[in-house]
Amino acid sequence: MLNQKCILQKIDIDIIVYFLIQRLHKDINNIYLKGQAKKEDQQFINLQYMNEKQQSQQRTKKSKEKRKSIRRYQLITKNQEIQQIYKQKAINMEMTSNQQLNAQQIEELMNRNPQLRKQTYEQITNLSPLSPEVISRQATINIGTIGHVAHGKSTLVKAISGVHTVKFKQEKVRNITIRLGYANAKIYQCPSCPAPQCYKSYSSDKTDDAKCDNEGCNQTMTLIRHVSFVDCPGHDILMSTMLTGAAVMDAALLIVAGNMTCPQPQTAEHLAAVDIMKLKHILIIQNKIDIIFKESKDAAVQNYKEIKQFILGTNAENSPIIPCSAQLKYNVDAVCQYICTYFPVPQRDLKANPKLIIIRSFDVNKPGATVDTLKGGVVGGSILEGILKIGDEIEIRPGLISKDQNGNVKCTPIKSRIVSLLAEKNDLLYAVPGGLIGVGLLVDPSITRNDRLVGNVLGYPGKLPEIYTKISVNFYLLKRLIGVKSEGDNRSHKIAKITALETLKFNVGSTETPGRVVQVQDVNKHTYSIFSQKFNLIILFKQNVMTVELNNPLCTQIGEKVAFSRRIDKKFRLIGWGVIKSGQTMGVQN
Ligand SMILES: Nc1nc2c(ncn2[C@@H]2O[C@H](COP(=O)(O)OP(=O)(O)OP(=O)(O)O)[C@@H](O)[C@H]2O)c(=O)[nH]1
């Protein structure tokens, strides 16, 4: 009985196992089939997705092409319209005699802009940088503000001119100057007040008959100077921007923060750079005096002595040192007094063919400007000699640089006509050498956008210097790097000799270009010294000659000064300077 029971149970178990195995198989099959189906589904979905993706890609491609063709069409028609408008404007201008506007056009211009009435073409023959009709509207002296980062250059310019030169977003975010800043200021003298309180400075749009605002005075002041500040960045990586600014400086303010030991690296580097440029007129501003006085008066005297020792043996050796607080405007009147009395009025040749070096260029049109409101390109710079007038035909060299089919560089100078002249907010009928001016031209504004024409020279057609592709430079090499903190091993700051085939960066006027040294020669053992040995900066230089193939062609002339830098520790460092002695020129395209 027990045995039967056991057999039955075994059969039951076998059946159960059998069914279980069957079920398992079924499940596995099901699972497999489902998986298969899923896979197929997935493949199907993928296929569908791919198709959709391809279709959408094709759709986007088509719509992109459509948009592109519409844009191209719009651009072509816009360009045609622009060209029509420019042609018409050019024809209107062409109706005048070649160099001047006719009486009717001058009248129209003056009706549109009554400010211009202060200037007439008749005045042009007897102008000087201090003529009231000139300084009423335009700055005639360029003053650079140089020195170490955050020593107060922009703050001092603002204290004198009322203009905040830090304008670009990145500059505001990082609170440093990145591009060259500009600001014009008029300096007046009160006939009754004692010096230095009698010296007052205002922005360049102030009227000429301003009243003295010293307590109880109210006398009418005399406009004695109209100056233009070139605010240089103090950061070490922006040295070549500073050198571009140095190309147009007549004088400089070296700003030294009194609350720090002197010299800081860029204080030395900037002073050496202006020394190289043979700039003799330098005023030293001992800034942030408010901070030092809080500590002690002795600290101010100690700092003064440090500055005095630092400038020994340099171009600034005899320069006055003016204590000042740019932020609190303390002693800013004394700075103005020295600007008027210590800096001589630069002598310029007003009768020469005009030559303006371009240090900025802009597109002044706002996004979305319509064709009829579109303005031509604007270039900014300083006239070195001669006078530019509205209506003048001009040429810009080297102009547009491109390569031909064989890879050879070609230059196409830009020819245009001046339609407006502007000194900050003042419209001009003519502009003289000195302060920075904006020149409105009848050229496509895309050519002048984003400083594209910096380094070019503007003048009368056919009267500009040649374009050079290769130059021979009589040069001096600095012995040691300037602008590098002299801690630790000083030997690492020694400047190695220039070798053939090395690439350096060259600054000529406002142009900056890399160039490959093809030959270096020792010509004589003549040495030149600029800095006192005491301060362990730079002392002796040997004169040599190097021949350089320039990466970008330069519009320059024999005798022009050149500063050059070498890439050291990922930064370009000033290592020497020289003078162009000869060169190879290139023809220009029409
Ligand atoms: N207490 C005090 N602070 C000052 C004075 N002048 C400038 N500052 C401050 O110093 C900082 C740097 O001033 P900036 O004028 O931007 O210096 P900068 O030399 O133009 O700087 P970079 O152009 O970037 O080289 C700012 O925060 C100023 O407010 C001053 O006379 N006294």
XYZ file of C-alpha atoms and ligand atoms in Angstrom:
622
model
C 0.000 0.000 0.000
C 2.791 2.261 1.050
C 4.732 1.254 -2.091
C 1.691 2.066 -4.358
C 1.366 5.412 -2.672
C 5.043 6.069 -3.288
C 4.801 5.129 -7.014
C 1.744 7.365 -7.455
C 3.511 10.246 -5.791
C 6.548 9.671 -8.054
C 4.299 9.717 -11.137
C 2.665 12.874 -9.832
C 6.056 14.463 -9.356
C 7.186 13.356 -12.814
C 4.000 14.825 -14.306
C 4.490 18.000 -12.395
C 8.155 18.183 -13.472
C 7.102 17.417 -17.054
C 4.515 20.186 -16.969
C 6.936 22.473 -15.310
C 9.559 21.799 -17.997
C 6.905 22.272 -20.675
C 5.898 25.538 -19.121
C 9.471 26.634 -18.830
C 10.025 25.848 -22.513
C 6.870 27.719 -23.342
C 7.976 30.653 -21.248
C 11.429 30.565 -22.748
C 9.884 30.346 -26.184
C 7.568 33.150 -25.313
C 10.355 35.208 -23.926
C 12.505 34.451 -26.940
C 9.645 35.198 -29.313
C 8.850 38.361 -27.443
C 12.540 39.319 -27.569
C 12.581 38.561 -31.240
C 9.495 40.641 -31.703
C 10.991 43.416 -29.599
C 14.167 43.261 -31.640
C 12.167 43.412 -34.816
C 10.111 46.208 -33.334
C 13.266 48.015 -32.450
C 14.661 47.467 -35.927
C 11.429 48.729 -37.339
C 11.414 51.699 -35.010
C 15.075 52.335 -35.834
C 14.291 52.164 -39.486
C 11.411 54.515 -39.061
C 13.559 56.802 -36.918
C 16.353 56.731 -39.477
C 13.887 57.570 -42.200
C 12.437 60.378 -40.157
C 15.908 61.605 -39.241
C 17.016 61.506 -42.846
C 13.852 63.222 -43.893
C 14.217 65.879 -41.228
C 17.884 66.301 -42.145
C 16.909 66.723 -45.742
C 14.169 69.128 -44.705
C 16.636 71.200 -42.611
C 19.170 71.119 -45.423
C 16.551 72.318 -47.878
C 15.291 75.049 -45.576
C 18.894 76.089 -44.806
C 19.635 76.320 -48.505
C 16.423 78.238 -49.013
C 17.294 80.644 -46.185
C 20.838 80.961 -47.540
C 19.610 81.771 -51.012
C 17.138 84.313 -49.602
C 19.940 85.864 -47.545
C 22.259 85.864 -50.551
C 19.539 87.506 -52.591
C 18.875 90.065 -49.864
C 22.599 90.737 -49.517
C 23.017 91.197 -53.239
C 20.067 93.538 -53.483
C 21.145 95.325 -50.270
C 24.676 95.667 -51.632
C 23.282 96.979 -54.895
C 21.159 99.468 -52.985
C 24.117 100.445 -50.796
C 26.288 100.818 -53.850
C 23.602 102.942 -55.509
C 23.389 105.180 -52.450
C 27.164 105.414 -52.137
C 27.465 106.094 -55.854
C 24.949 108.911 -55.525
C 26.745 110.300 -52.479
C 30.053 110.033 -54.318
C 28.546 111.777 -57.351
C 27.259 114.555 -55.096
C 30.733 114.932 -53.669
C 32.336 114.668 -57.091
C 30.387 117.752 -58.173
C 32.755 119.816 -56.022
C 36.261 120.865 -56.923
C 38.666 118.030 -56.196
C 39.842 119.039 -52.734
C 37.104 121.266 -51.351
C 33.350 121.492 -51.093
C 31.680 124.334 -52.984
C 29.962 127.225 -51.176
C 26.475 125.729 -51.553
C 27.574 122.382 -50.124
C 29.327 124.069 -47.195
C 26.148 126.014 -46.505
C 24.079 122.811 -46.600
C 26.563 121.094 -44.304
C 26.532 123.990 -41.855
C 22.744 124.204 -41.863
C 22.666 120.552 -40.915
C 25.352 121.089 -38.299
C 25.535 124.695 -36.976
C 28.556 123.744 -34.800
C 30.686 123.725 -37.971
C 30.167 127.465 -38.454
C 33.112 128.150 -36.159
C 35.473 126.769 -38.776
C 36.096 128.106 -42.284
C 38.405 126.984 -45.047
C 39.994 130.460 -45.092
C 41.432 129.880 -41.607
C 43.453 126.886 -42.805
C 46.417 128.912 -44.056
C 47.370 130.386 -40.649
C 46.620 127.703 -38.122
C 48.717 126.603 -35.150
C 48.058 123.934 -32.464
C 46.943 126.761 -30.133
C 44.678 128.694 -32.555
C 41.363 129.311 -30.725
C 39.324 128.075 -33.732
C 41.272 124.790 -33.540
C 41.350 124.111 -29.787
C 37.742 125.127 -29.506
C 36.860 121.926 -31.362
C 39.833 119.581 -31.489
C 42.588 118.331 -29.209
C 46.076 119.122 -30.477
C 48.286 117.183 -28.043
C 48.247 113.423 -27.417
C 49.119 112.464 -23.873
C 49.620 108.809 -23.017
C 48.804 107.412 -19.587
C 51.237 104.618 -18.834
C 52.148 102.488 -15.825
C 51.523 99.226 -14.015
C 48.099 97.580 -13.950
C 45.546 99.141 -11.550
C 47.778 102.069 -10.560
C 44.975 104.469 -11.497
C 45.523 105.491 -15.154
C 41.858 105.345 -16.208
C 40.755 106.970 -12.915
C 43.101 109.920 -13.527
C 41.873 110.325 -17.116
C 38.307 110.362 -15.784
C 39.220 112.910 -13.092
C 40.637 115.277 -15.755
C 38.264 114.718 -18.682
C 35.121 113.376 -17.048
C 35.230 110.464 -19.517
C 35.351 106.877 -18.345
C 37.624 105.167 -20.884
C 36.767 101.600 -19.801
C 33.903 100.919 -22.192
C 34.050 97.322 -23.313
C 32.109 94.603 -21.515
C 35.172 92.459 -20.762
C 36.961 95.540 -19.388
C 34.057 96.268 -17.045
C 33.837 92.640 -15.919
C 37.573 92.342 -15.236
C 38.045 96.010 -14.180
C 41.113 96.376 -16.391
C 41.782 98.289 -19.596
C 42.090 95.929 -22.591
C 41.937 98.180 -25.627
C 43.422 101.657 -25.974
C 41.073 104.134 -24.328
C 40.548 107.712 -25.493
C 39.251 110.838 -23.823
C 39.570 114.498 -24.715
C 39.709 117.327 -22.195
C 39.717 121.117 -22.378
C 41.972 122.894 -19.867
C 41.035 126.470 -18.885
C 42.831 129.109 -16.827
C 41.035 131.585 -14.573
C 42.595 135.085 -14.715
C 41.892 135.842 -10.998
C 42.499 132.670 -8.976
C 45.990 131.638 -7.790
C 47.781 128.587 -9.253
C 47.130 125.695 -9.240
C 43.422 126.347 -8.424
C 43.147 128.528 -11.546
C 43.580 125.453 -13.785
C 40.294 123.681 -14.519
C 39.596 120.791 -16.833
C 36.321 119.727 -18.489
C 35.152 117.392 -21.205
C 35.731 118.507 -24.793
C 32.138 119.665 -25.425
C 32.349 122.457 -22.802
C 31.746 125.967 -24.209
C 34.814 128.168 -24.694
C 33.571 130.943 -22.380
C 33.232 128.757 -19.277
C 33.003 130.484 -15.875
C 35.344 129.721 -12.978
C 33.483 127.714 -10.330
C 35.879 128.502 -7.449
C 33.962 129.959 -4.507
C 33.097 133.638 -5.068
C 34.949 133.926 -8.400
C 32.659 133.388 -11.460
C 35.230 134.976 -13.832
C 35.238 133.930 -17.501
C 38.172 131.572 -18.028
C 40.468 131.259 -21.066
C 40.724 127.995 -22.940
C 44.467 127.268 -23.044
C 44.801 123.614 -24.076
C 42.709 120.888 -25.648
C 44.376 117.541 -24.949
C 43.669 113.963 -25.969
C 44.462 111.116 -23.569
C 45.593 107.734 -24.899
C 44.848 105.420 -21.977
C 47.105 102.368 -22.233
C 46.431 98.984 -20.626
C 48.845 98.167 -17.812
C 48.572 94.386 -18.003
C 51.760 92.655 -19.144
C 50.020 90.619 -21.878
C 48.798 93.860 -23.480
C 52.240 95.369 -24.065
C 51.848 95.573 -27.840
C 48.599 97.553 -27.385
C 50.599 99.965 -25.254
C 53.245 100.198 -28.009
C 50.500 101.002 -30.575
C 49.403 103.864 -28.301
C 53.008 105.007 -27.846
C 53.214 105.563 -31.610
C 50.947 108.635 -31.368
C 52.022 110.083 -27.982
C 53.510 113.580 -27.756
C 53.952 113.298 -23.999
C 53.112 110.845 -21.228
C 51.881 110.673 -17.647
C 53.609 107.814 -15.810
C 51.216 106.816 -13.056
C 52.824 105.141 -10.046
C 50.649 103.912 -7.173
C 52.281 105.379 -4.068
C 51.040 102.563 -1.837
C 53.253 100.010 -3.613
C 57.016 99.681 -3.914
C 58.470 101.245 -7.036
C 59.160 100.048 -9.721
C 56.430 97.498 -10.350
C 57.127 95.372 -13.476
C 55.021 97.284 -16.043
C 56.062 100.659 -14.594
C 59.586 99.740 -15.732
C 58.481 98.149 -19.013
C 56.298 101.101 -20.039
C 58.981 103.646 -19.138
C 61.518 101.669 -21.177
C 59.057 101.548 -24.104
C 58.551 105.332 -24.177
C 62.278 105.774 -23.659
C 62.806 103.647 -26.771
C 60.279 105.799 -28.655
C 62.421 108.811 -27.631
C 59.523 110.426 -25.795
C 61.092 113.128 -23.655
C 58.127 114.811 -22.026
C 57.039 112.677 -19.109
C 55.266 113.699 -15.897
C 55.284 111.304 -12.955
C 52.084 111.032 -10.949
C 52.470 109.584 -7.458
C 48.888 108.356 -7.236
C 46.742 106.954 -4.383
C 48.288 109.482 -2.007
C 45.099 109.240 0.104
C 45.997 105.648 1.016
C 49.621 106.459 1.914
C 48.651 109.429 4.068
C 46.375 107.173 6.050
C 49.448 105.077 6.912
C 51.980 107.881 7.563
C 53.515 110.913 5.907
C 56.931 109.217 6.031
C 55.611 106.425 3.770
C 54.797 109.062 1.107
C 58.306 110.562 1.359
C 59.875 107.086 1.276
C 57.860 106.219 -1.859
C 58.865 109.556 -3.461
C 62.546 108.659 -2.882
C 62.008 105.223 -4.470
C 60.478 106.825 -7.573
C 63.307 109.348 -7.771
C 65.915 106.558 -7.668
C 64.007 104.509 -10.240
C 63.923 107.290 -12.861
C 67.627 108.046 -12.491
C 69.366 107.638 -15.871
C 66.126 107.502 -17.876
C 64.390 110.062 -20.096
C 62.213 110.911 -17.090
C 65.191 111.690 -14.821
C 64.268 115.360 -14.419
C 60.498 114.947 -14.586
C 58.419 116.516 -11.822
C 56.731 114.042 -9.466
C 53.210 115.176 -8.556
C 51.470 113.605 -5.548
C 47.827 113.036 -6.409
C 44.676 111.144 -5.573
C 42.865 110.515 -8.845
C 39.904 109.060 -6.988
C 39.412 112.005 -4.626
C 40.501 114.493 -7.347
C 43.157 115.772 -4.969
C 45.849 117.813 -6.814
C 44.271 117.163 -10.236
C 44.483 120.962 -10.823
C 48.262 120.727 -10.243
C 48.450 117.925 -12.830
C 46.579 120.222 -15.292
C 48.993 123.073 -14.492
C 51.989 120.859 -15.307
C 50.313 119.599 -18.507
C 49.991 123.221 -19.656
C 53.385 124.455 -18.493
C 55.740 121.451 -18.605
C 54.607 119.840 -21.876
C 55.606 121.976 -24.901
C 53.125 122.464 -27.727
C 54.257 120.025 -30.448
C 55.496 121.635 -33.654
C 53.726 120.200 -36.721
C 54.029 120.723 -40.431
C 50.508 121.794 -41.408
C 51.445 122.421 -45.049
C 52.670 118.856 -45.726
C 50.506 116.227 -47.426
C 48.286 114.830 -44.666
C 49.225 111.562 -43.015
C 46.968 109.945 -40.435
C 47.869 106.727 -38.673
C 44.862 104.549 -37.959
C 44.677 103.144 -34.442
C 40.971 102.257 -34.374
C 38.322 101.488 -36.976
C 34.604 100.931 -36.505
C 31.263 100.160 -38.050
C 29.027 102.778 -36.403
C 25.762 101.281 -37.710
C 23.424 99.715 -35.191
C 22.181 96.152 -35.902
C 19.120 96.280 -38.137
C 20.036 99.646 -39.710
C 18.081 100.128 -42.924
C 19.825 100.780 -46.205
C 18.954 104.481 -46.356
C 20.179 105.142 -42.796
C 23.354 103.098 -43.234
C 26.544 105.073 -42.597
C 29.921 104.391 -44.230
C 32.970 103.102 -42.359
C 34.774 105.192 -39.725
C 38.488 105.151 -38.930
C 40.063 106.763 -35.863
C 43.594 107.986 -35.462
C 45.954 110.873 -35.174
C 47.140 113.128 -37.994
C 50.948 113.317 -37.886
C 51.219 116.149 -40.414
C 49.057 118.161 -42.819
C 45.345 118.985 -42.618
C 42.394 116.779 -43.611
C 39.123 118.359 -44.801
C 35.609 117.141 -45.444
C 35.377 116.348 -49.147
C 39.035 115.285 -49.495
C 39.747 112.277 -51.674
C 41.873 109.842 -49.712
C 43.756 106.582 -49.956
C 44.341 104.018 -47.205
C 47.489 101.879 -47.381
C 48.298 98.982 -47.415
C 44.486 98.538 -47.557
C 42.978 95.129 -48.239
C 45.580 92.373 -48.008
C 44.909 89.085 -49.802
C 46.738 86.309 -51.631
C 46.670 85.610 -55.372
C 46.323 82.153 -56.963
C 50.055 81.488 -56.531
C 49.942 82.364 -52.831
C 51.670 85.729 -53.258
C 50.496 88.535 -50.978
C 48.826 91.446 -52.748
C 47.647 94.797 -51.385
C 44.689 96.758 -52.664
C 44.705 100.284 -51.208
C 41.263 101.650 -50.349
C 40.261 104.854 -52.127
C 37.433 106.914 -50.764
C 36.246 110.389 -49.780
C 35.884 112.019 -46.382
C 32.236 112.717 -45.516
C 32.612 113.652 -41.851
C 35.276 114.544 -39.306
C 34.661 114.186 -35.608
C 36.729 114.982 -32.523
C 34.870 113.121 -29.760
C 31.468 114.907 -29.814
C 32.609 117.887 -31.941
C 31.983 117.942 -35.690
C 34.832 119.443 -37.722
C 35.153 120.973 -41.169
C 38.900 120.320 -41.109
C 41.205 118.447 -38.726
C 44.778 119.315 -37.774
C 47.547 117.101 -36.353
C 47.348 116.052 -32.734
C 44.323 114.716 -30.908
C 42.518 111.630 -31.997
C 39.846 112.141 -34.612
C 37.212 109.994 -36.286
C 37.096 110.118 -40.085
C 33.802 109.135 -41.735
C 34.366 107.594 -45.172
C 32.308 106.467 -48.131
C 33.411 102.849 -47.743
C 31.530 99.669 -46.954
C 31.356 99.635 -43.109
C 32.224 95.923 -43.029
C 35.765 96.892 -44.097
C 36.245 99.058 -41.025
C 34.452 96.800 -38.500
C 36.315 95.567 -35.388
C 39.561 97.530 -35.794
C 40.203 95.816 -39.152
C 42.107 98.820 -40.530
C 44.368 99.384 -37.500
C 47.954 99.831 -38.669
C 46.976 101.407 -42.011
C 47.953 104.918 -43.037
C 45.497 107.424 -44.538
C 46.495 110.299 -46.836
C 46.042 111.814 -50.287
C 45.997 109.273 -53.152
C 49.495 108.562 -54.437
C 51.150 110.637 -51.689
C 51.588 107.947 -49.056
C 54.812 106.053 -48.226
C 55.677 102.756 -49.915
C 54.506 99.330 -48.772
C 57.315 97.134 -47.445
C 57.456 93.334 -47.324
C 61.054 93.008 -46.125
C 62.977 95.438 -43.912
C 66.536 95.817 -42.626
C 66.599 97.169 -39.100
C 69.483 98.751 -37.183
C 68.593 97.377 -33.796
C 69.491 97.379 -30.117
C 68.818 94.317 -28.005
C 67.954 94.741 -24.341
C 70.293 92.943 -21.979
C 67.636 91.678 -19.628
C 63.853 91.378 -19.704
C 61.961 94.338 -18.365
C 58.573 93.938 -16.759
C 59.411 90.660 -15.059
C 59.727 90.523 -11.284
C 63.417 90.016 -10.564
C 62.953 87.421 -7.854
C 64.970 84.202 -7.837
C 67.374 83.376 -10.602
C 68.055 86.551 -12.514
C 69.918 84.771 -15.281
C 66.632 83.404 -16.619
C 65.713 86.995 -17.560
C 68.791 87.438 -19.734
C 67.802 88.008 -23.361
C 69.358 85.572 -25.809
C 70.816 86.849 -29.079
C 68.535 87.044 -32.092
C 69.098 84.151 -34.455
C 68.292 83.717 -38.118
C 64.972 81.960 -38.814
C 63.384 82.940 -35.508
C 60.028 84.710 -35.597
C 59.544 87.932 -33.630
C 56.678 90.390 -33.325
C 57.336 93.863 -34.748
C 55.546 97.114 -33.865
C 55.967 99.908 -36.408
C 53.757 102.955 -35.893
C 50.360 101.510 -35.072
C 51.069 98.298 -37.001
C 51.872 95.013 -35.372
C 53.096 92.082 -37.428
C 55.073 88.897 -36.956
C 58.233 88.679 -39.033
C 60.843 86.019 -39.736
C 64.458 87.049 -39.203
C 66.414 85.959 -42.259
C 69.806 87.440 -41.421
C 71.570 89.017 -38.425
C 74.841 90.944 -38.661
C 77.111 92.569 -36.070
C 77.937 96.009 -37.434
C 79.742 97.736 -34.611
C 80.325 97.525 -30.915
C 78.656 100.850 -30.226
C 76.662 100.590 -27.032
C 73.753 102.558 -25.686
C 72.431 102.740 -22.169
C 69.070 103.853 -20.872
C 68.524 102.551 -17.387
C 70.537 102.879 -14.239
C 72.528 99.762 -13.400
C 71.532 100.265 -9.768
C 68.036 99.046 -10.478
C 69.166 95.945 -12.218
C 66.960 96.584 -15.223
C 68.591 97.116 -18.587
C 71.916 98.696 -19.189
C 73.881 98.144 -22.358
C 72.831 97.373 -25.886
C 74.928 96.481 -28.886
C 73.896 97.761 -32.253
C 73.301 95.139 -34.929
C 71.411 94.814 -38.197
C 68.746 92.232 -38.962
C 66.820 91.556 -42.137
C 63.219 90.564 -41.602
C 60.583 89.074 -43.880
C 57.292 90.543 -42.668
C 54.178 88.369 -42.474
C 51.968 91.400 -43.220
C 53.046 94.218 -45.518
C 53.676 97.602 -43.845
C 53.092 101.135 -45.084
C 56.151 102.815 -43.591
C 59.334 104.665 -44.464
C 63.086 104.557 -43.946
C 64.024 105.992 -40.540
C 60.814 104.793 -38.809
C 61.178 103.359 -35.283
C 60.569 99.650 -34.672
C 60.003 97.841 -31.361
C 60.158 94.058 -31.309
C 59.083 91.363 -28.874
C 59.853 87.674 -28.418
C 57.434 85.024 -27.102
C 58.713 84.040 -23.664
C 56.600 81.955 -21.262
C 53.527 82.290 -23.516
C 53.735 86.117 -23.449
C 55.271 88.539 -25.901
C 58.050 90.440 -24.136
C 59.721 93.580 -25.421
C 63.335 92.631 -26.179
C 64.615 95.516 -28.266
C 64.064 98.312 -30.729
C 65.611 99.803 -33.823
C 65.258 101.970 -36.902
C 64.386 100.877 -40.458
C 67.480 101.381 -42.595
C 66.358 99.871 -45.913
C 63.719 97.517 -47.296
C 62.014 95.800 -50.175
C 58.796 97.369 -51.431
C 55.862 95.889 -53.326
C 53.536 97.255 -55.972
C 49.870 97.834 -55.268
C 46.689 96.669 -57.031
C 44.206 99.207 -58.239
N 42.242 105.018 -2.953
C 42.473 105.277 -4.220
N 42.121 104.387 -5.154
C 42.364 104.684 -6.444
C 42.969 105.897 -6.844
N 43.085 105.887 -8.185
C 42.561 104.733 -8.622
N 42.124 104.000 -7.585
C 41.479 102.663 -7.644
O 42.399 101.744 -8.216
C 41.711 100.784 -9.010
C 42.338 100.712 -10.383
O 42.141 101.947 -11.026
P 42.183 102.083 -12.608
O 42.048 103.535 -12.914
O 41.246 101.162 -13.281
O 43.660 101.553 -12.899
P 44.391 101.460 -14.312
O 45.826 101.771 -14.080
O 43.693 102.276 -15.332
O 44.222 99.923 -14.647
P 44.564 99.218 -16.070
O 44.160 100.164 -17.133
O 43.781 97.975 -16.094
O 46.038 98.982 -16.089
C 40.243 101.227 -9.052
O 39.520 100.427 -8.162
C 40.286 102.664 -8.595
O 39.110 103.036 -7.916
C 43.318 106.840 -5.800
O 43.840 107.898 -6.040
N 43.045 106.457 -4.526
